[in-house]
mmCIF file of C-alpha atoms and ligand atoms in Angstrom:
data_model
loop_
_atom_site.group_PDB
_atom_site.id
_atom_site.type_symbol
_atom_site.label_atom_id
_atom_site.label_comp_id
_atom_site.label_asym_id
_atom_site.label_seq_id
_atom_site.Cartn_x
_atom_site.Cartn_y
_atom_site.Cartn_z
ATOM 1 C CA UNK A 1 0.000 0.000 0.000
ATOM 2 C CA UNK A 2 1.422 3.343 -0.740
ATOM 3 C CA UNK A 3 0.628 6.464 0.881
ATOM 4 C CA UNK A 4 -2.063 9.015 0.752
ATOM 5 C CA UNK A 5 -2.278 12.518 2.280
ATOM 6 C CA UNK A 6 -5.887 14.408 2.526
ATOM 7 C CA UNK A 7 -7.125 17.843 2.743
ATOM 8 C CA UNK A 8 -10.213 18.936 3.589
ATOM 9 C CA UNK A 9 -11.776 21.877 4.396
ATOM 10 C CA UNK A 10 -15.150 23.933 4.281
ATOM 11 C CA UNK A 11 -15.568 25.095 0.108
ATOM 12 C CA UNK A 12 -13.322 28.845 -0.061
ATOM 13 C CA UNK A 13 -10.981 27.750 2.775
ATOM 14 C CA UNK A 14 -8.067 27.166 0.641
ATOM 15 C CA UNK A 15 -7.536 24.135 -0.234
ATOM 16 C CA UNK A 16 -7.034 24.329 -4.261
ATOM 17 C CA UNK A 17 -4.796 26.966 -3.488
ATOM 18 C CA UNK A 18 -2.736 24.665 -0.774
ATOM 19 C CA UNK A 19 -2.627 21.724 -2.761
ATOM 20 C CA UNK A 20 -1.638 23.524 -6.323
ATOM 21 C CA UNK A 21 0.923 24.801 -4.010
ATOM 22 C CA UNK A 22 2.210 21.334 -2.914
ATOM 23 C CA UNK A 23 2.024 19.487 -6.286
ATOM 24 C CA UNK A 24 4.679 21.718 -7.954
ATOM 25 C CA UNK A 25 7.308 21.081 -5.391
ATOM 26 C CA UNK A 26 8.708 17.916 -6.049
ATOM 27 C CA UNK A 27 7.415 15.653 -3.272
ATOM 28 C CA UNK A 28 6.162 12.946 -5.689
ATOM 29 C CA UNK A 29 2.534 13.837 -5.076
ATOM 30 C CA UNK A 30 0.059 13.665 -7.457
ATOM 31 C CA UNK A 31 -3.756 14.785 -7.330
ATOM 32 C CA UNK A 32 -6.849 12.007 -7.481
ATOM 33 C CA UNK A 33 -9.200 13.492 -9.960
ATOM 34 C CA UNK A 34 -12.590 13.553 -8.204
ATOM 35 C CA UNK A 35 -15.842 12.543 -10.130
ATOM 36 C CA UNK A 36 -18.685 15.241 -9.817
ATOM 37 C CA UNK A 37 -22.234 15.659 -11.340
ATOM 38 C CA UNK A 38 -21.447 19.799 -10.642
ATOM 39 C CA UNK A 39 -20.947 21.185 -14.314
ATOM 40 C CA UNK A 40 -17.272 22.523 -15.046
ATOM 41 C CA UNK A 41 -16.635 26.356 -13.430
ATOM 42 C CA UNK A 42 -14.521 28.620 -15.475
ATOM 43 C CA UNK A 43 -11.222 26.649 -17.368
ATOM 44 C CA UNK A 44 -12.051 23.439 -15.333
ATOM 45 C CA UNK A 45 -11.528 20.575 -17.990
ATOM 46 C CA UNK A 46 -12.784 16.369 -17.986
ATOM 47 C CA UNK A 47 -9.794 14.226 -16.824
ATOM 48 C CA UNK A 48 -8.194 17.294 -15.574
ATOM 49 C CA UNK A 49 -9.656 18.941 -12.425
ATOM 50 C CA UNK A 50 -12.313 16.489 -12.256
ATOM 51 C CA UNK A 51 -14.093 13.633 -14.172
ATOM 52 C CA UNK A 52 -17.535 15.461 -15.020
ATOM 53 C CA UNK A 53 -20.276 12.532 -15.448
ATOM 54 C CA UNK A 54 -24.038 12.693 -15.607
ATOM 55 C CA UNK A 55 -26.017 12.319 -12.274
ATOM 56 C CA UNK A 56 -27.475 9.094 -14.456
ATOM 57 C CA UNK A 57 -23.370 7.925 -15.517
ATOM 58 C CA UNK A 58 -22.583 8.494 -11.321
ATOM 59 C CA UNK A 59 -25.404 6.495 -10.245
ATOM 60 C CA UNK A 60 -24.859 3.914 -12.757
ATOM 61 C CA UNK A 61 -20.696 4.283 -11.709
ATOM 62 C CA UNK A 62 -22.206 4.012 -7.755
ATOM 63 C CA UNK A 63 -24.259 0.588 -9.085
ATOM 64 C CA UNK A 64 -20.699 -0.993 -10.042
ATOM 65 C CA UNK A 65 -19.210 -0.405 -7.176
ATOM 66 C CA UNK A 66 -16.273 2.000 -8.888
ATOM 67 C CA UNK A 67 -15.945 4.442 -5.885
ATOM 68 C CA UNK A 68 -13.844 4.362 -3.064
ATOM 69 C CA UNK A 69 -15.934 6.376 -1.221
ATOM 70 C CA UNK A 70 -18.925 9.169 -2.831
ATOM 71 C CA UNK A 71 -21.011 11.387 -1.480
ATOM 72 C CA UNK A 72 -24.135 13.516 -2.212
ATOM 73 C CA UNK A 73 -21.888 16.892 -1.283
ATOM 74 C CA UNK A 74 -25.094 18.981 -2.164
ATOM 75 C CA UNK A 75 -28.967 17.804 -2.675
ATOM 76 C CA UNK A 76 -28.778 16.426 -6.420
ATOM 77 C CA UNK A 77 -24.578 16.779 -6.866
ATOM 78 C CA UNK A 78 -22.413 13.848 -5.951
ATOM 79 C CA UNK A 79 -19.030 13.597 -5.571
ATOM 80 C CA UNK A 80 -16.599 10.662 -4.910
ATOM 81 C CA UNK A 81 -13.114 8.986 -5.772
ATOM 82 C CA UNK A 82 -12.763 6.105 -7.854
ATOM 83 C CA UNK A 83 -10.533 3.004 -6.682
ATOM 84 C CA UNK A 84 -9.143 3.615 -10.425
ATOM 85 C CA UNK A 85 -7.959 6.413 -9.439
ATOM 86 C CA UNK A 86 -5.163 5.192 -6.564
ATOM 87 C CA UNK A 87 -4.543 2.710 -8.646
ATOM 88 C CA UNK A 88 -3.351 4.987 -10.936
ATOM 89 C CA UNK A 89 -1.307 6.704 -8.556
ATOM 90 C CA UNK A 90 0.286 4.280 -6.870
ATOM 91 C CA UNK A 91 1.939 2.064 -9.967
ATOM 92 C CA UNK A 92 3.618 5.076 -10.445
ATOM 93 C CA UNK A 93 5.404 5.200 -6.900
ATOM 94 C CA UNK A 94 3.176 8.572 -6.438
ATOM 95 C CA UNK A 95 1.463 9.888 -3.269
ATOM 96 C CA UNK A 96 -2.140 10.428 -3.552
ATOM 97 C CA UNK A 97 -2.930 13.935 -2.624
ATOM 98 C CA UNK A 98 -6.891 14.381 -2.206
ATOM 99 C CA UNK A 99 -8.722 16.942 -2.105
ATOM 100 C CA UNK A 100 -12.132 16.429 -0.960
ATOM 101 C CA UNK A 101 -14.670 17.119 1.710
ATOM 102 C CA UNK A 102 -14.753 16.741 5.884
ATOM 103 C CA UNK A 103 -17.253 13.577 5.375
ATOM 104 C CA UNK A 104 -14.814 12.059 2.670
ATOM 105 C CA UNK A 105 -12.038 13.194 4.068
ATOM 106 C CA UNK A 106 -12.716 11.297 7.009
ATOM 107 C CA UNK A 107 -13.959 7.916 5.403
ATOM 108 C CA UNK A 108 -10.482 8.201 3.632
ATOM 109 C CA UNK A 109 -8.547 8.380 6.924
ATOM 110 C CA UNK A 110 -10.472 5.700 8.120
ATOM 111 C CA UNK A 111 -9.392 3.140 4.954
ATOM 112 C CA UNK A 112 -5.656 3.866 5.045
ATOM 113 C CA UNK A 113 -4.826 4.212 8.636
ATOM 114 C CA UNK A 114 -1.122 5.473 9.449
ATOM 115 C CA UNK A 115 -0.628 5.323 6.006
ATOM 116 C CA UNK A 116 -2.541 8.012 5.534
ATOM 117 C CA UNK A 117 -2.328 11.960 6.719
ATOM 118 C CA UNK A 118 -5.317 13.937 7.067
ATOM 119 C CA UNK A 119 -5.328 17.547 7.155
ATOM 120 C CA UNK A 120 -8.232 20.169 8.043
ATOM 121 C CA UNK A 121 -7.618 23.620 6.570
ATOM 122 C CA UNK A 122 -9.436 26.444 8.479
ATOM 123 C CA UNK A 123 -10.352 29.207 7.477
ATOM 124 C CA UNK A 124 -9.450 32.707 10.454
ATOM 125 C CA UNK A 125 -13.172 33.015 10.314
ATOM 126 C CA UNK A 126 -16.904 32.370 8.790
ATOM 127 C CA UNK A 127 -16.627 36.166 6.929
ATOM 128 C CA UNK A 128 -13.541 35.467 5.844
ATOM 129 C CA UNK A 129 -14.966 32.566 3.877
ATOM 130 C CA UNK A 130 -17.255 34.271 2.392
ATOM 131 C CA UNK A 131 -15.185 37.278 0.925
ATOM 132 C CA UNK A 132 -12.898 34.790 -0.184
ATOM 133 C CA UNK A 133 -15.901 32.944 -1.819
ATOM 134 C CA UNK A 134 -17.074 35.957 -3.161
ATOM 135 C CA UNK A 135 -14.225 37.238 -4.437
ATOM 136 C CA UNK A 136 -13.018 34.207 -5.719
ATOM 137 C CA UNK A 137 -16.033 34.655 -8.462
ATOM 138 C CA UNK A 138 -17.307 30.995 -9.302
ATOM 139 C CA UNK A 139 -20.245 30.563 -7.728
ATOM 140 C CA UNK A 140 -23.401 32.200 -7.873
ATOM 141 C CA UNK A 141 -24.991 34.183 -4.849
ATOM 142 C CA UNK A 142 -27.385 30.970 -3.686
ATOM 143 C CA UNK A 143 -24.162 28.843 -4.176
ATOM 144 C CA UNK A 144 -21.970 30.930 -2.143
ATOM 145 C CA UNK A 145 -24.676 30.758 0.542
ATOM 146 C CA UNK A 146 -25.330 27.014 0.094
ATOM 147 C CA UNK A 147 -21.177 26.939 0.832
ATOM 148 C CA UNK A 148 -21.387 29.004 3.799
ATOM 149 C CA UNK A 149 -24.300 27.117 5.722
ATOM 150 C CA UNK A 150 -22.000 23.791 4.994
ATOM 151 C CA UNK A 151 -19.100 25.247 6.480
ATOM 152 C CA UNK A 152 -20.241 26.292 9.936
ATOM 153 C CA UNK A 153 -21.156 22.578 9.830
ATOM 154 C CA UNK A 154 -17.963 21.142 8.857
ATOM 155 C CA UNK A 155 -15.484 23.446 11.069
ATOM 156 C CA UNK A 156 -17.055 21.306 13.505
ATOM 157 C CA UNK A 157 -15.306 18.227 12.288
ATOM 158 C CA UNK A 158 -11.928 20.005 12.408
ATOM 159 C CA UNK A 159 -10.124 17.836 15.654
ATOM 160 C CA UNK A 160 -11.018 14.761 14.184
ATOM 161 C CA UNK A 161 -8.160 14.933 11.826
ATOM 162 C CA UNK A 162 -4.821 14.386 12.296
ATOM 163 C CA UNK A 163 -3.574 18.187 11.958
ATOM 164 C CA UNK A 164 -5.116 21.821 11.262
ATOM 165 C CA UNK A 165 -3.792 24.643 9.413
ATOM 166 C CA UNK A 166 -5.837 27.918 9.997
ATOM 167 C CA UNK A 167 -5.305 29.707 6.184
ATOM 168 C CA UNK A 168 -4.651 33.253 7.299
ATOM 169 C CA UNK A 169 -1.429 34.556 5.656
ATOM 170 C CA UNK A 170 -1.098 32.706 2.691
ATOM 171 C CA UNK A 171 2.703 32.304 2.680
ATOM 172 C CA UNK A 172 2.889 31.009 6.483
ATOM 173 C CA UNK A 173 0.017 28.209 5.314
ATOM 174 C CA UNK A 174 1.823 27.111 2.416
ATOM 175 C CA UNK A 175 4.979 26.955 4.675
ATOM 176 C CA UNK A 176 3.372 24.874 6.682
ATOM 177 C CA UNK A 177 1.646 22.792 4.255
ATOM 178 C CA UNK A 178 4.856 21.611 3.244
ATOM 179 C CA UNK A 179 6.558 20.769 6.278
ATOM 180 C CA UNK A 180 3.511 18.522 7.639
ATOM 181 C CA UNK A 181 4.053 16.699 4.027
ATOM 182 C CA UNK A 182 7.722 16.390 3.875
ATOM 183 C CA UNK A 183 7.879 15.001 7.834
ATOM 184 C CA UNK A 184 5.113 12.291 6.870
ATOM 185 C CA UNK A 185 6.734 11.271 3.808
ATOM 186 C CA UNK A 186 10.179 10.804 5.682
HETATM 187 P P1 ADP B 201 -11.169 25.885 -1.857
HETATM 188 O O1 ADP B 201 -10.377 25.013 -2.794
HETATM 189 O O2 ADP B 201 -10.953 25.509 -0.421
HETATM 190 O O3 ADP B 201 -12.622 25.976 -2.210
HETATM 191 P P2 ADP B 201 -9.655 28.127 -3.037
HETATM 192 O O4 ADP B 201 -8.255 27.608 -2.964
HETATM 193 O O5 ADP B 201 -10.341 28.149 -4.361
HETATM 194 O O6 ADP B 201 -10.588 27.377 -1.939
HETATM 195 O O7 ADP B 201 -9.633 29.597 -2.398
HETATM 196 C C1 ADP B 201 -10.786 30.420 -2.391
HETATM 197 C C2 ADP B 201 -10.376 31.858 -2.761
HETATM 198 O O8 ADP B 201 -9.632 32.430 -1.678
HETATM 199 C C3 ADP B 201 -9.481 31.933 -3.998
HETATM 200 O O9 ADP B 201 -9.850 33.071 -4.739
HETATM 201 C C4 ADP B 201 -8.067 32.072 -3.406
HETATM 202 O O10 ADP B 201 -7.208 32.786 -4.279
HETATM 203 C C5 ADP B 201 -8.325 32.872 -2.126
HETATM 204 N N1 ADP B 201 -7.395 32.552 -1.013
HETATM 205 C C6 ADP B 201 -6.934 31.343 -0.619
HETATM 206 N N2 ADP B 201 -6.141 31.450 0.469
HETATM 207 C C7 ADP B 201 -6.089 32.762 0.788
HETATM 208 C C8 ADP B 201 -5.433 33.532 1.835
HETATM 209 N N3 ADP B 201 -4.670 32.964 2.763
HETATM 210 N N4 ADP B 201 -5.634 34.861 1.846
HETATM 211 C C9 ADP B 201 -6.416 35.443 0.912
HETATM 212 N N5 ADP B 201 -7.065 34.810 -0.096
HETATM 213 C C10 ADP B 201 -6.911 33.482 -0.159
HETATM 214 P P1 5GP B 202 -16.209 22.155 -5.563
HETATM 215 O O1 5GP B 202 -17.565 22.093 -6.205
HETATM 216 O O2 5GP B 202 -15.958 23.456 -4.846
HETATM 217 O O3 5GP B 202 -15.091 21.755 -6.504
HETATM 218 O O4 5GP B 202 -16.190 21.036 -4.436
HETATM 219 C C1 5GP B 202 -17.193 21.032 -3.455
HETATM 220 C C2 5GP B 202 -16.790 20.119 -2.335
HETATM 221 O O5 5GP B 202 -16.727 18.753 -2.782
HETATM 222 C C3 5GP B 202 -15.406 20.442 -1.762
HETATM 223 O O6 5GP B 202 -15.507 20.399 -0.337
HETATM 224 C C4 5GP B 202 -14.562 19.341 -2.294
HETATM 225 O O7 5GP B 202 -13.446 19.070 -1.448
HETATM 226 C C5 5GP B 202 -15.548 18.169 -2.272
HETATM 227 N N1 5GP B 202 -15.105 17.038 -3.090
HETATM 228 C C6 5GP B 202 -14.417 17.082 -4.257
HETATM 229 N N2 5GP B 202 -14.144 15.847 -4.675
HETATM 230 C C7 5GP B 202 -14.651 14.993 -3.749
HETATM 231 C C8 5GP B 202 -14.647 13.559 -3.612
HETATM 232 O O8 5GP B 202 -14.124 12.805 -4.426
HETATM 233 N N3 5GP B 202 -15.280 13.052 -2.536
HETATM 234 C C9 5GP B 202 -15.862 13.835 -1.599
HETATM 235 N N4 5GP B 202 -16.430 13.230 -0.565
HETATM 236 N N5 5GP B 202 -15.871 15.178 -1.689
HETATM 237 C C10 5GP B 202 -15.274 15.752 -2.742
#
């Protein structure tokens, strides 16, 4: 079994930013495309950021038993990991780098054990996320505030991983970031 290392973190906190951070330094991560229903946002691209499928093509995916772990992240709008995926990873020496929600983040932990890191990003507070989330400029009003109610929801989860970085200045979080990684993959 190789090794995996998680973030989650409520939607705005950081996280793309964190891990897009990590993946160009060298460490031998790489990043386990999600599946989603959500359509693409902005430059996002199939095979790329994520696998975009049908809520129909997920089910059916669900049905075959394809996912590690999924979940319905929003009413309607699944996301989820397929086993593919690590496979994918791993025959190439690679440490899976995930990026996915508290629930999922969680289930994850649970399936690797000490082979696995798990890592909450916080954001310094609730309006913080949301001027982040509105200034990042993706999502719609409703959406931002569909974001927001999750989030005071999932900070809640935080202590149950293994380590938390609050995501205040960017530079001391990335700093971080990369020291929890490098002392786990010692
Ligand atoms: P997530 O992947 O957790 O949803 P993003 O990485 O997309 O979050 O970040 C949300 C927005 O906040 C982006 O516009 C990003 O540039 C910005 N951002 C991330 N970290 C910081 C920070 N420490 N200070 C200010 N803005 C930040
Ligand atoms: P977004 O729509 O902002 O890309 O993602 C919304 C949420 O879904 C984020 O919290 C993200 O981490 C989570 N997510 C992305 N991929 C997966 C996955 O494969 N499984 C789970 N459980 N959550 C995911």
């Amino acid at each position: 079994m190789g090794k995996v290392i998680i973030f989650s973190a409520p939607s705005g906190a950081g996280k793309s930013t964190i891990v897009n951070y990590l993946l160009e330094k060298g460490l031998g991560l790489e990043f386990s495309i999600s599946a989603t229903c959500r359509a693409p946002r902005g430059k996002e691209i199939h095979g790329k950021e994520y696998y975009f499928f049908t809520a129909d093509e997920f089910r059916k995916r669900i049905e075959n038993k394809e996912f590690l772990e999924w979940e319905e992240v929003y009413p309607g709008c699944y996301y989820g990991t397929l086993l593919s995926e690590i496979d994918r990873i791993w025959a190439k020496g690679h440490t899976v780098l995930f990026d996915v929600d508290v629930v999922g983040g969680l289930n994850i932990k649970k399936k690797f054990g000490d082979n696995a890191l798990s890592i909450f990003i916080q954001p310094p507070s609730v309006e913080v996320l949301r001027q982040r989330l509105t200034g990042r400029g993706t999502d719609a009003p409703e959406k931002i505030e569909q974001r927001l109610a999750k989030a005071e929801y999932e900070m809640t989860f935080a202590d149950k991983f293994d380590t938390i970085i609050v995501n205040d200045k960017l530079e001391e979080a990335f700093r971080e970031a990369e020291k929890k990684v490098r002392d786990f993959l010692k």
